[in-house]
CSV table of C-alpha atoms in Angstrom, one decimal:
chain,number,residue,atom,x,y,z
A,1,UNK,CA,20.8,-6.3,6.8
A,2,UNK,CA,17.2,-5.7,5.6
A,3,UNK,CA,16.9,-2.4,7.4
A,4,UNK,CA,20.4,-1.5,6.1
A,5,UNK,CA,19.2,-2.3,2.6
A,6,UNK,CA,16.4,0.3,2.8
A,7,UNK,CA,18.7,2.9,4.3
A,8,UNK,CA,21.5,2.4,1.7
A,9,UNK,CA,19.3,2.3,-1.3
A,10,UNK,CA,17.3,5.4,-0.3
A,11,UNK,CA,19.9,7.5,1.4
A,12,UNK,CA,23.1,6.2,-0.2
A,13,UNK,CA,22.2,5.4,-3.8
A,14,UNK,CA,19.1,7.7,-3.7
A,15,UNK,CA,17.1,5.4,-5.9
A,16,UNK,CA,13.9,7.2,-5.0
A,17,UNK,CA,13.2,10.8,-6.1
A,18,UNK,CA,10.3,12.1,-3.9
A,19,UNK,CA,11.0,12.6,-0.3
A,20,UNK,CA,8.4,13.5,2.3
A,21,UNK,CA,10.9,16.2,3.4
A,22,UNK,CA,12.5,17.6,0.3
A,23,UNK,CA,15.0,19.8,2.2
A,24,UNK,CA,16.2,17.0,4.5
A,25,UNK,CA,19.6,17.3,6.1
A,26,UNK,CA,21.2,13.9,6.5
A,27,UNK,CA,22.7,13.3,10.0
A,28,UNK,CA,25.0,10.4,10.8
A,29,UNK,CA,24.5,11.1,14.5
A,30,UNK,CA,20.8,10.6,14.1
A,31,UNK,CA,21.2,7.4,12.2
A,32,UNK,CA,23.6,6.0,14.8
A,33,UNK,CA,21.2,7.0,17.5
A,34,UNK,CA,18.4,5.0,15.8
A,35,UNK,CA,20.7,2.1,15.1
A,36,UNK,CA,21.6,1.8,18.8
A,37,UNK,CA,17.9,1.5,19.8
A,38,UNK,CA,17.2,-0.8,16.9
A,39,UNK,CA,19.9,-3.1,18.2
A,40,UNK,CA,18.1,-3.2,21.5
A,41,UNK,CA,14.9,-4.1,19.6
A,42,UNK,CA,16.6,-7.0,17.7
A,43,UNK,CA,18.1,-8.2,21.0
A,44,UNK,CA,14.7,-8.1,22.6
A,45,UNK,CA,13.0,-10.2,19.9
A,46,UNK,CA,15.9,-12.6,20.0
A,47,UNK,CA,15.2,-13.1,23.8
A,48,UNK,CA,11.5,-13.7,23.0
A,49,UNK,CA,12.5,-16.3,20.3
A,50,UNK,CA,14.8,-18.0,22.8
A,51,UNK,CA,12.1,-18.0,25.4
A,52,UNK,CA,9.7,-19.9,23.0
A,53,UNK,CA,12.4,-22.4,22.1
A,54,UNK,CA,13.1,-22.9,25.8
A,55,UNK,CA,9.5,-23.5,26.5
A,56,UNK,CA,9.2,-26.0,23.7
A,57,UNK,CA,12.4,-27.8,24.7
A,58,UNK,CA,11.3,-28.1,28.4
A,59,UNK,CA,7.8,-29.3,27.5
A,60,UNK,CA,6.2,-26.1,28.8
A,61,UNK,CA,4.7,-25.9,25.4
A,62,UNK,CA,3.8,-28.8,23.2
A,63,UNK,CA,4.8,-28.5,19.5
A,64,UNK,CA,4.4,-30.9,16.7
A,65,UNK,CA,5.6,-30.5,13.1
A,66,UNK,CA,3.2,-33.2,11.9
A,67,UNK,CA,2.4,-31.2,8.8
A,68,UNK,CA,6.0,-31.7,7.7
A,69,UNK,CA,6.8,-35.1,9.3
A,70,UNK,CA,3.7,-36.8,8.0
A,71,UNK,CA,3.4,-34.8,4.8
A,72,UNK,CA,-0.1,-33.8,5.8
A,73,UNK,CA,-1.2,-31.2,3.3
A,74,UNK,CA,-4.2,-30.1,5.3
A,75,UNK,CA,-2.0,-29.2,8.3
A,76,UNK,CA,0.2,-27.3,5.9
A,77,UNK,CA,-2.6,-25.3,4.5
A,78,UNK,CA,-4.1,-24.6,7.9
A,79,UNK,CA,-0.7,-23.2,9.0
A,80,UNK,CA,-0.5,-21.2,5.8
A,81,UNK,CA,-4.0,-19.8,6.3
A,82,UNK,CA,-3.2,-18.6,9.8
A,83,UNK,CA,0.1,-17.1,8.6
A,84,UNK,CA,-1.8,-15.1,6.0
A,85,UNK,CA,-3.8,-13.5,8.8
A,86,UNK,CA,-0.8,-12.5,10.9
A,87,UNK,CA,-0.4,-9.0,9.4
A,88,UNK,CA,-4.1,-8.3,9.9
A,89,UNK,CA,-3.9,-9.3,13.6
A,90,UNK,CA,-0.7,-7.2,13.9
A,91,UNK,CA,-2.7,-4.2,12.6
A,92,UNK,CA,-5.2,-4.6,15.5
A,93,UNK,CA,-2.5,-5.2,18.1
A,94,UNK,CA,-0.5,-2.2,16.9
A,95,UNK,CA,-3.4,0.2,16.9
A,96,UNK,CA,-4.5,-0.5,20.5
A,97,UNK,CA,-1.1,-0.8,22.0
A,98,UNK,CA,0.2,2.2,20.1
A,99,UNK,CA,-2.6,4.5,21.1
A,100,UNK,CA,-2.1,3.4,24.7
A,101,UNK,CA,1.5,4.5,24.5
A,102,UNK,CA,0.3,8.0,23.6
A,103,UNK,CA,-1.3,8.5,27.0
A,104,UNK,CA,0.5,11.5,28.7
A,105,UNK,CA,2.6,9.7,31.3
A,106,UNK,CA,3.5,6.7,29.1
A,107,UNK,CA,4.4,8.9,26.2
A,108,UNK,CA,6.7,11.2,28.3
A,109,UNK,CA,8.8,8.4,29.9
A,110,UNK,CA,8.6,5.6,27.3
A,111,UNK,CA,7.2,6.4,23.8
A,112,UNK,CA,8.8,9.8,23.4
A,113,UNK,CA,12.1,8.1,22.4
A,114,UNK,CA,10.4,6.8,19.3
A,115,UNK,CA,9.0,10.2,18.5
A,116,UNK,CA,12.4,11.9,18.6
A,117,UNK,CA,12.2,11.2,14.9
A,118,UNK,CA,9.7,13.5,13.3
A,119,UNK,CA,11.4,13.0,9.9
A,120,UNK,CA,11.8,9.3,9.9
A,121,UNK,CA,14.3,7.0,8.3
A,122,UNK,CA,14.5,3.2,8.1
A,123,UNK,CA,16.4,2.6,11.4
A,124,UNK,CA,13.9,4.8,13.3
A,125,UNK,CA,11.2,2.0,12.9
A,126,UNK,CA,12.6,0.0,15.8
A,127,UNK,CA,14.2,2.9,17.7
A,128,UNK,CA,12.2,2.6,20.9
A,129,UNK,CA,12.6,2.4,24.6
A,130,UNK,CA,13.3,-1.2,25.7
A,131,UNK,CA,10.0,-1.1,27.7
A,132,UNK,CA,8.2,-0.2,24.5
A,133,UNK,CA,9.9,-3.2,22.8
A,134,UNK,CA,8.4,-5.4,25.5
A,135,UNK,CA,4.8,-4.5,24.5
A,136,UNK,CA,5.5,-4.0,20.8
A,137,UNK,CA,6.5,-7.7,20.4
A,138,UNK,CA,3.5,-9.1,22.4
A,139,UNK,CA,1.7,-9.8,19.1
A,140,UNK,CA,2.5,-13.5,19.9
A,141,UNK,CA,-0.4,-13.5,22.3
A,142,UNK,CA,-2.8,-15.6,20.2
A,143,UNK,CA,-0.2,-18.4,19.9
A,144,UNK,CA,0.2,-18.4,23.6
A,145,UNK,CA,-3.6,-18.8,23.9
A,146,UNK,CA,-3.6,-21.6,21.4
A,147,UNK,CA,-0.8,-23.4,23.2
A,148,UNK,CA,-2.5,-23.0,26.6
A,149,UNK,CA,-6.0,-24.0,25.3
A,150,UNK,CA,-5.2,-27.4,23.8
A,151,UNK,CA,-2.3,-29.6,22.8
A,152,UNK,CA,-4.2,-31.0,19.9
A,153,UNK,CA,-4.0,-27.6,18.1
A,154,UNK,CA,-0.3,-28.0,18.0
A,155,UNK,CA,-0.7,-31.2,16.0
A,156,UNK,CA,-2.6,-29.2,13.3
A,157,UNK,CA,-0.7,-25.9,13.3
A,158,UNK,CA,3.1,-25.5,13.1
A,159,UNK,CA,3.2,-23.1,16.0
A,160,UNK,CA,7.0,-22.7,16.1
A,161,UNK,CA,6.9,-21.5,12.4
A,162,UNK,CA,4.0,-19.1,13.1
A,163,UNK,CA,5.9,-17.6,16.1
A,164,UNK,CA,9.0,-17.2,13.8
A,165,UNK,CA,6.9,-15.6,11.1
A,166,UNK,CA,5.2,-13.2,13.5
A,167,UNK,CA,8.6,-12.1,14.8
A,168,UNK,CA,10.0,-11.8,11.3
A,169,UNK,CA,7.1,-9.5,10.2
A,170,UNK,CA,7.2,-7.5,13.4
A,171,UNK,CA,11.0,-6.8,13.2
A,172,UNK,CA,11.3,-6.1,9.5
A,173,UNK,CA,8.1,-4.3,8.5
A,174,UNK,CA,8.8,-1.0,10.3
A,175,UNK,CA,11.9,-0.3,8.1
A,176,UNK,CA,9.9,0.4,4.9
A,177,UNK,CA,7.1,2.2,6.7
A,178,UNK,CA,9.6,4.6,8.2
A,179,UNK,CA,11.6,5.1,5.0
A,180,UNK,CA,10.8,8.8,4.7
A,181,UNK,CA,10.2,8.5,0.9
A,182,UNK,CA,7.0,8.2,-1.0
A,183,UNK,CA,7.8,6.7,-4.3
A,184,UNK,CA,8.5,3.0,-3.5
A,185,UNK,CA,6.2,0.0,-3.2
A,186,UNK,CA,6.2,0.0,0.7
A,187,UNK,CA,5.9,3.7,1.3
A,188,UNK,CA,3.7,4.7,4.2
A,189,UNK,CA,2.4,8.3,4.2
A,190,UNK,CA,-0.1,7.4,6.9
A,191,UNK,CA,2.6,6.7,9.5
A,192,UNK,CA,4.8,9.5,8.3
A,193,UNK,CA,1.9,11.8,9.1
A,194,UNK,CA,1.7,10.2,12.6
A,195,UNK,CA,5.3,11.3,13.3
A,196,UNK,CA,4.6,14.6,11.7
A,197,UNK,CA,1.5,15.5,13.8
A,198,UNK,CA,1.8,13.0,16.6
A,199,UNK,CA,-1.9,12.8,17.5
A,200,UNK,CA,-3.3,10.9,14.5
A,201,UNK,CA,-2.9,7.6,12.5
A,202,UNK,CA,-2.2,5.2,15.4
A,203,UNK,CA,-2.8,2.2,13.2
A,204,UNK,CA,-1.0,0.6,10.3
A,205,UNK,CA,-4.1,1.0,8.1
A,206,UNK,CA,-7.0,3.5,8.0
A,207,UNK,CA,-9.7,1.1,9.3
A,208,UNK,CA,-9.5,1.6,13.0
A,209,UNK,CA,-8.4,5.2,12.9
A,210,UNK,CA,-11.4,6.0,10.7
A,211,UNK,CA,-13.7,4.2,13.2
A,212,UNK,CA,-12.4,6.2,16.2
A,213,UNK,CA,-11.9,9.5,14.5
A,214,UNK,CA,-8.1,9.7,14.4
A,215,UNK,CA,-7.4,9.2,10.7
A,216,UNK,CA,-5.4,11.9,8.9
A,217,UNK,CA,-5.2,11.1,5.2
A,218,UNK,CA,-2.9,13.9,4.1
A,219,UNK,CA,-0.8,16.9,5.1
A,220,UNK,CA,-2.7,19.8,6.5
A,221,UNK,CA,-2.6,23.1,4.8
A,222,UNK,CA,-1.2,26.3,6.3
A,223,UNK,CA,-4.5,27.8,7.4
A,224,UNK,CA,-5.5,24.6,9.2
A,225,UNK,CA,-2.1,24.4,10.9
A,226,UNK,CA,-2.3,27.9,12.3
A,227,UNK,CA,-5.6,27.1,14.0
A,228,UNK,CA,-4.4,23.7,15.3
A,229,UNK,CA,-5.2,23.3,18.9
A,230,UNK,CA,-2.4,23.1,21.5
A,231,UNK,CA,-1.0,19.7,21.9
A,232,UNK,CA,-2.5,17.6,24.7
A,233,UNK,CA,0.8,16.1,26.0
A,234,UNK,CA,1.0,18.9,28.7
A,235,UNK,CA,4.6,19.6,29.5
A,236,UNK,CA,5.9,17.5,26.7
A,237,UNK,CA,7.3,19.9,24.2
A,238,UNK,CA,7.2,18.6,20.7
A,239,UNK,CA,7.8,20.3,17.4
A,240,UNK,CA,4.3,19.5,16.1
A,241,UNK,CA,3.0,23.0,16.5
A,242,UNK,CA,5.6,24.3,14.1
A,243,UNK,CA,5.3,21.6,11.5
A,244,UNK,CA,5.0,22.9,7.9
A,245,UNK,CA,2.8,21.6,5.2
A,246,UNK,CA,3.8,19.2,2.5
A,247,UNK,CA,6.5,20.3,0.1
A,248,UNK,CA,7.6,23.1,2.4
A,249,UNK,CA,11.2,23.1,3.7
A,250,UNK,CA,11.7,21.4,7.0
A,251,UNK,CA,15.2,21.2,8.4
A,252,UNK,CA,16.9,18.4,10.3
A,253,UNK,CA,17.2,20.6,13.4
A,254,UNK,CA,13.6,19.7,14.2
A,255,UNK,CA,14.9,16.3,15.5
A,256,UNK,CA,17.5,17.6,18.0
A,257,UNK,CA,17.0,14.8,20.4
A,258,UNK,CA,17.7,12.1,17.9
A,259,UNK,CA,21.4,12.2,18.3
A,260,UNK,CA,24.2,10.1,19.9
A,261,UNK,CA,24.7,12.9,22.4
A,262,UNK,CA,21.4,11.9,24.0
A,263,UNK,CA,22.4,8.2,24.4
A,264,UNK,CA,25.0,8.6,27.1
A,265,UNK,CA,22.7,10.0,29.7
A,266,UNK,CA,18.9,9.2,29.9
A,267,UNK,CA,16.5,12.0,29.2
A,268,UNK,CA,14.4,11.2,32.4
A,269,UNK,CA,17.0,9.8,34.8
A,270,UNK,CA,14.6,9.4,37.7
A,271,UNK,CA,12.4,7.2,35.6
A,272,UNK,CA,15.2,5.2,34.0
A,273,UNK,CA,17.2,4.5,37.2
A,274,UNK,CA,14.0,4.0,39.2
A,275,UNK,CA,12.8,1.3,36.7
A,276,UNK,CA,16.2,-0.4,36.9
A,277,UNK,CA,16.1,-0.5,40.7
A,278,UNK,CA,12.5,-1.9,40.8
A,279,UNK,CA,13.3,-4.6,38.2
A,280,UNK,CA,16.5,-5.5,40.0
A,281,UNK,CA,14.7,-6.0,43.3
A,282,UNK,CA,12.0,-8.1,41.6
A,283,UNK,CA,14.7,-10.2,39.9
A,284,UNK,CA,16.4,-10.7,43.2
A,285,UNK,CA,13.2,-11.8,44.8
A,286,UNK,CA,12.5,-14.2,41.9
A,287,UNK,CA,16.0,-15.8,42.0
A,288,UNK,CA,15.8,-16.2,45.8
A,289,UNK,CA,12.4,-17.7,45.6
A,290,UNK,CA,10.9,-15.0,47.7
A,291,UNK,CA,8.3,-14.2,45.0
A,292,UNK,CA,6.0,-16.7,43.3
A,293,UNK,CA,6.3,-17.0,39.5
A,294,UNK,CA,2.9,-15.3,39.1
A,295,UNK,CA,3.9,-12.3,41.3
A,296,UNK,CA,7.3,-12.0,39.6
A,297,UNK,CA,5.7,-12.1,36.1
A,298,UNK,CA,3.1,-9.4,37.0
A,299,UNK,CA,5.7,-7.1,38.6
A,300,UNK,CA,8.3,-7.5,35.8
A,301,UNK,CA,5.7,-6.4,33.1
A,302,UNK,CA,3.9,-3.7,35.0
A,303,UNK,CA,6.5,-2.0,37.2
A,304,UNK,CA,7.9,0.2,34.4
A,305,UNK,CA,4.4,1.5,33.5
A,306,UNK,CA,3.3,1.9,37.2
A,307,UNK,CA,6.5,3.8,38.0
A,308,UNK,CA,5.8,6.2,35.1
A,309,UNK,CA,2.3,6.7,36.5
A,310,UNK,CA,3.8,7.4,40.0
A,311,UNK,CA,6.1,10.0,38.5
A,312,UNK,CA,3.2,11.6,36.7
A,313,UNK,CA,1.4,12.0,40.0
A,314,UNK,CA,4.4,13.3,41.8
A,315,UNK,CA,5.2,15.9,39.2
A,316,UNK,CA,1.7,17.0,38.5
A,317,UNK,CA,1.1,20.7,38.2
A,318,UNK,CA,-1.5,22.0,40.7
A,319,UNK,CA,-3.6,23.5,37.9
A,320,UNK,CA,-3.7,20.2,35.9
A,321,UNK,CA,-6.9,18.2,36.3
A,322,UNK,CA,-6.5,14.6,37.4
A,323,UNK,CA,-8.4,13.3,34.4
A,324,UNK,CA,-5.7,14.9,32.2
A,325,UNK,CA,-2.9,13.5,34.2
A,326,UNK,CA,-4.1,9.9,33.7
A,327,UNK,CA,-5.9,10.1,30.3
A,328,UNK,CA,-4.7,13.0,28.2
A,329,UNK,CA,-4.7,13.4,25.2
A,330,UNK,CA,-7.8,11.1,25.3
A,331,UNK,CA,-9.4,12.7,28.4
A,332,UNK,CA,-12.3,14.0,26.3
A,333,UNK,CA,-13.2,10.6,24.9
A,334,UNK,CA,-16.4,8.9,26.0
A,335,UNK,CA,-16.2,6.4,28.8
A,336,UNK,CA,-17.0,3.4,26.5
A,337,UNK,CA,-14.1,4.4,24.2
A,338,UNK,CA,-11.7,4.7,27.2
A,339,UNK,CA,-12.7,1.3,28.5
A,340,UNK,CA,-12.4,-0.3,25.1
A,341,UNK,CA,-9.0,1.1,24.3
A,342,UNK,CA,-7.4,0.6,27.7
A,343,UNK,CA,-8.9,-2.9,28.0
A,344,UNK,CA,-7.7,-4.0,24.6
A,345,UNK,CA,-4.2,-2.5,25.3
A,346,UNK,CA,-3.9,-4.6,28.5
A,347,UNK,CA,-5.4,-7.7,26.9
A,348,UNK,CA,-3.2,-7.6,23.7
A,349,UNK,CA,-0.1,-5.8,25.0
A,350,UNK,CA,0.5,-6.6,28.7
A,351,UNK,CA,-1.1,-10.0,29.4
A,352,UNK,CA,0.9,-11.9,26.7
A,353,UNK,CA,4.2,-10.8,28.2
A,354,UNK,CA,3.0,-11.6,31.7
A,355,UNK,CA,1.9,-15.0,30.8
A,356,UNK,CA,5.1,-15.9,28.9
A,357,UNK,CA,7.2,-14.8,31.8
A,358,UNK,CA,4.9,-16.8,34.2
A,359,UNK,CA,5.4,-20.0,32.0
A,360,UNK,CA,9.2,-19.5,32.0
A,361,UNK,CA,9.4,-18.9,35.7
A,362,UNK,CA,7.1,-21.8,36.7
A,363,UNK,CA,8.6,-25.3,37.3
A,364,UNK,CA,8.5,-27.5,34.1
A,365,UNK,CA,5.7,-30.0,33.9
A,366,UNK,CA,6.4,-33.6,35.1
A,367,UNK,CA,6.7,-35.9,32.0
């Protein structure tokens, strides 16, 4: 309903006047395409929410609502203080995980679905590959750490509320940021430029992008655009090289892949069917107790990414350097930057999903 509110008010009632793409051509097929993938995103967060409820109910996690039950104002303010910092943590999580998704082989098989929209609209915010949803929602990681570190923390903080608030913010905030309009209170030019040029503005605010040299504050002019270097995604053909500057006409045809015609058959069938096969085998091994909970959790969260890497190796052009195969478009970054970004992506994006699955698959503790 919230995403629909933004779409109806902006594209139905046209309450805003200044679009980032003044000559936009509205496409119902594109909106339906985005709604389909958004539905997958909502379903995925629902599964995460259910997983937390299951862990609380089966005593895998300890939760106390003492701040409510005992009318303890200090517990209430402690929970409120942590809740205020949730958006800031999400900015850090989003930057490192998002930049990781732009590595050549991950972008091609996973993140490229989100970038089918170069002229975004509210439903495109959650229009992602299901594997990307897995890592996008792992901003619950700090709460897993708190729950694992000490049960006494749960008597101070209302962890179930914080998990709900984290999911609420994660699921709803992309709608306004992907509105496609500039004259409303939640407009996000920075992220529109990311979809426009693809290789800049990986974060939700300029801080980290400015630190690591990927901040693009405004549309580039025509002369800059003509001298723009060729995109670093190799065989991935995007429309970024033909983007036009601000206020110049840009037709809907630049988003030809964002259509329902693309939803009935996967764009990279070898990756999609291979991932399904690998996950099915792992689930079979888990259900038949042939795999330990830890092994199952690691495989379920890493197999989609490792399979994409394998396909990148198998389809590598002979003239393409191995460094570009694994690291482009960041292959020219210094070693310390690569270690930092990859390490933070694994720490913030992969490990929380692995740990949550491990807790679910492990036997419940004995009361």
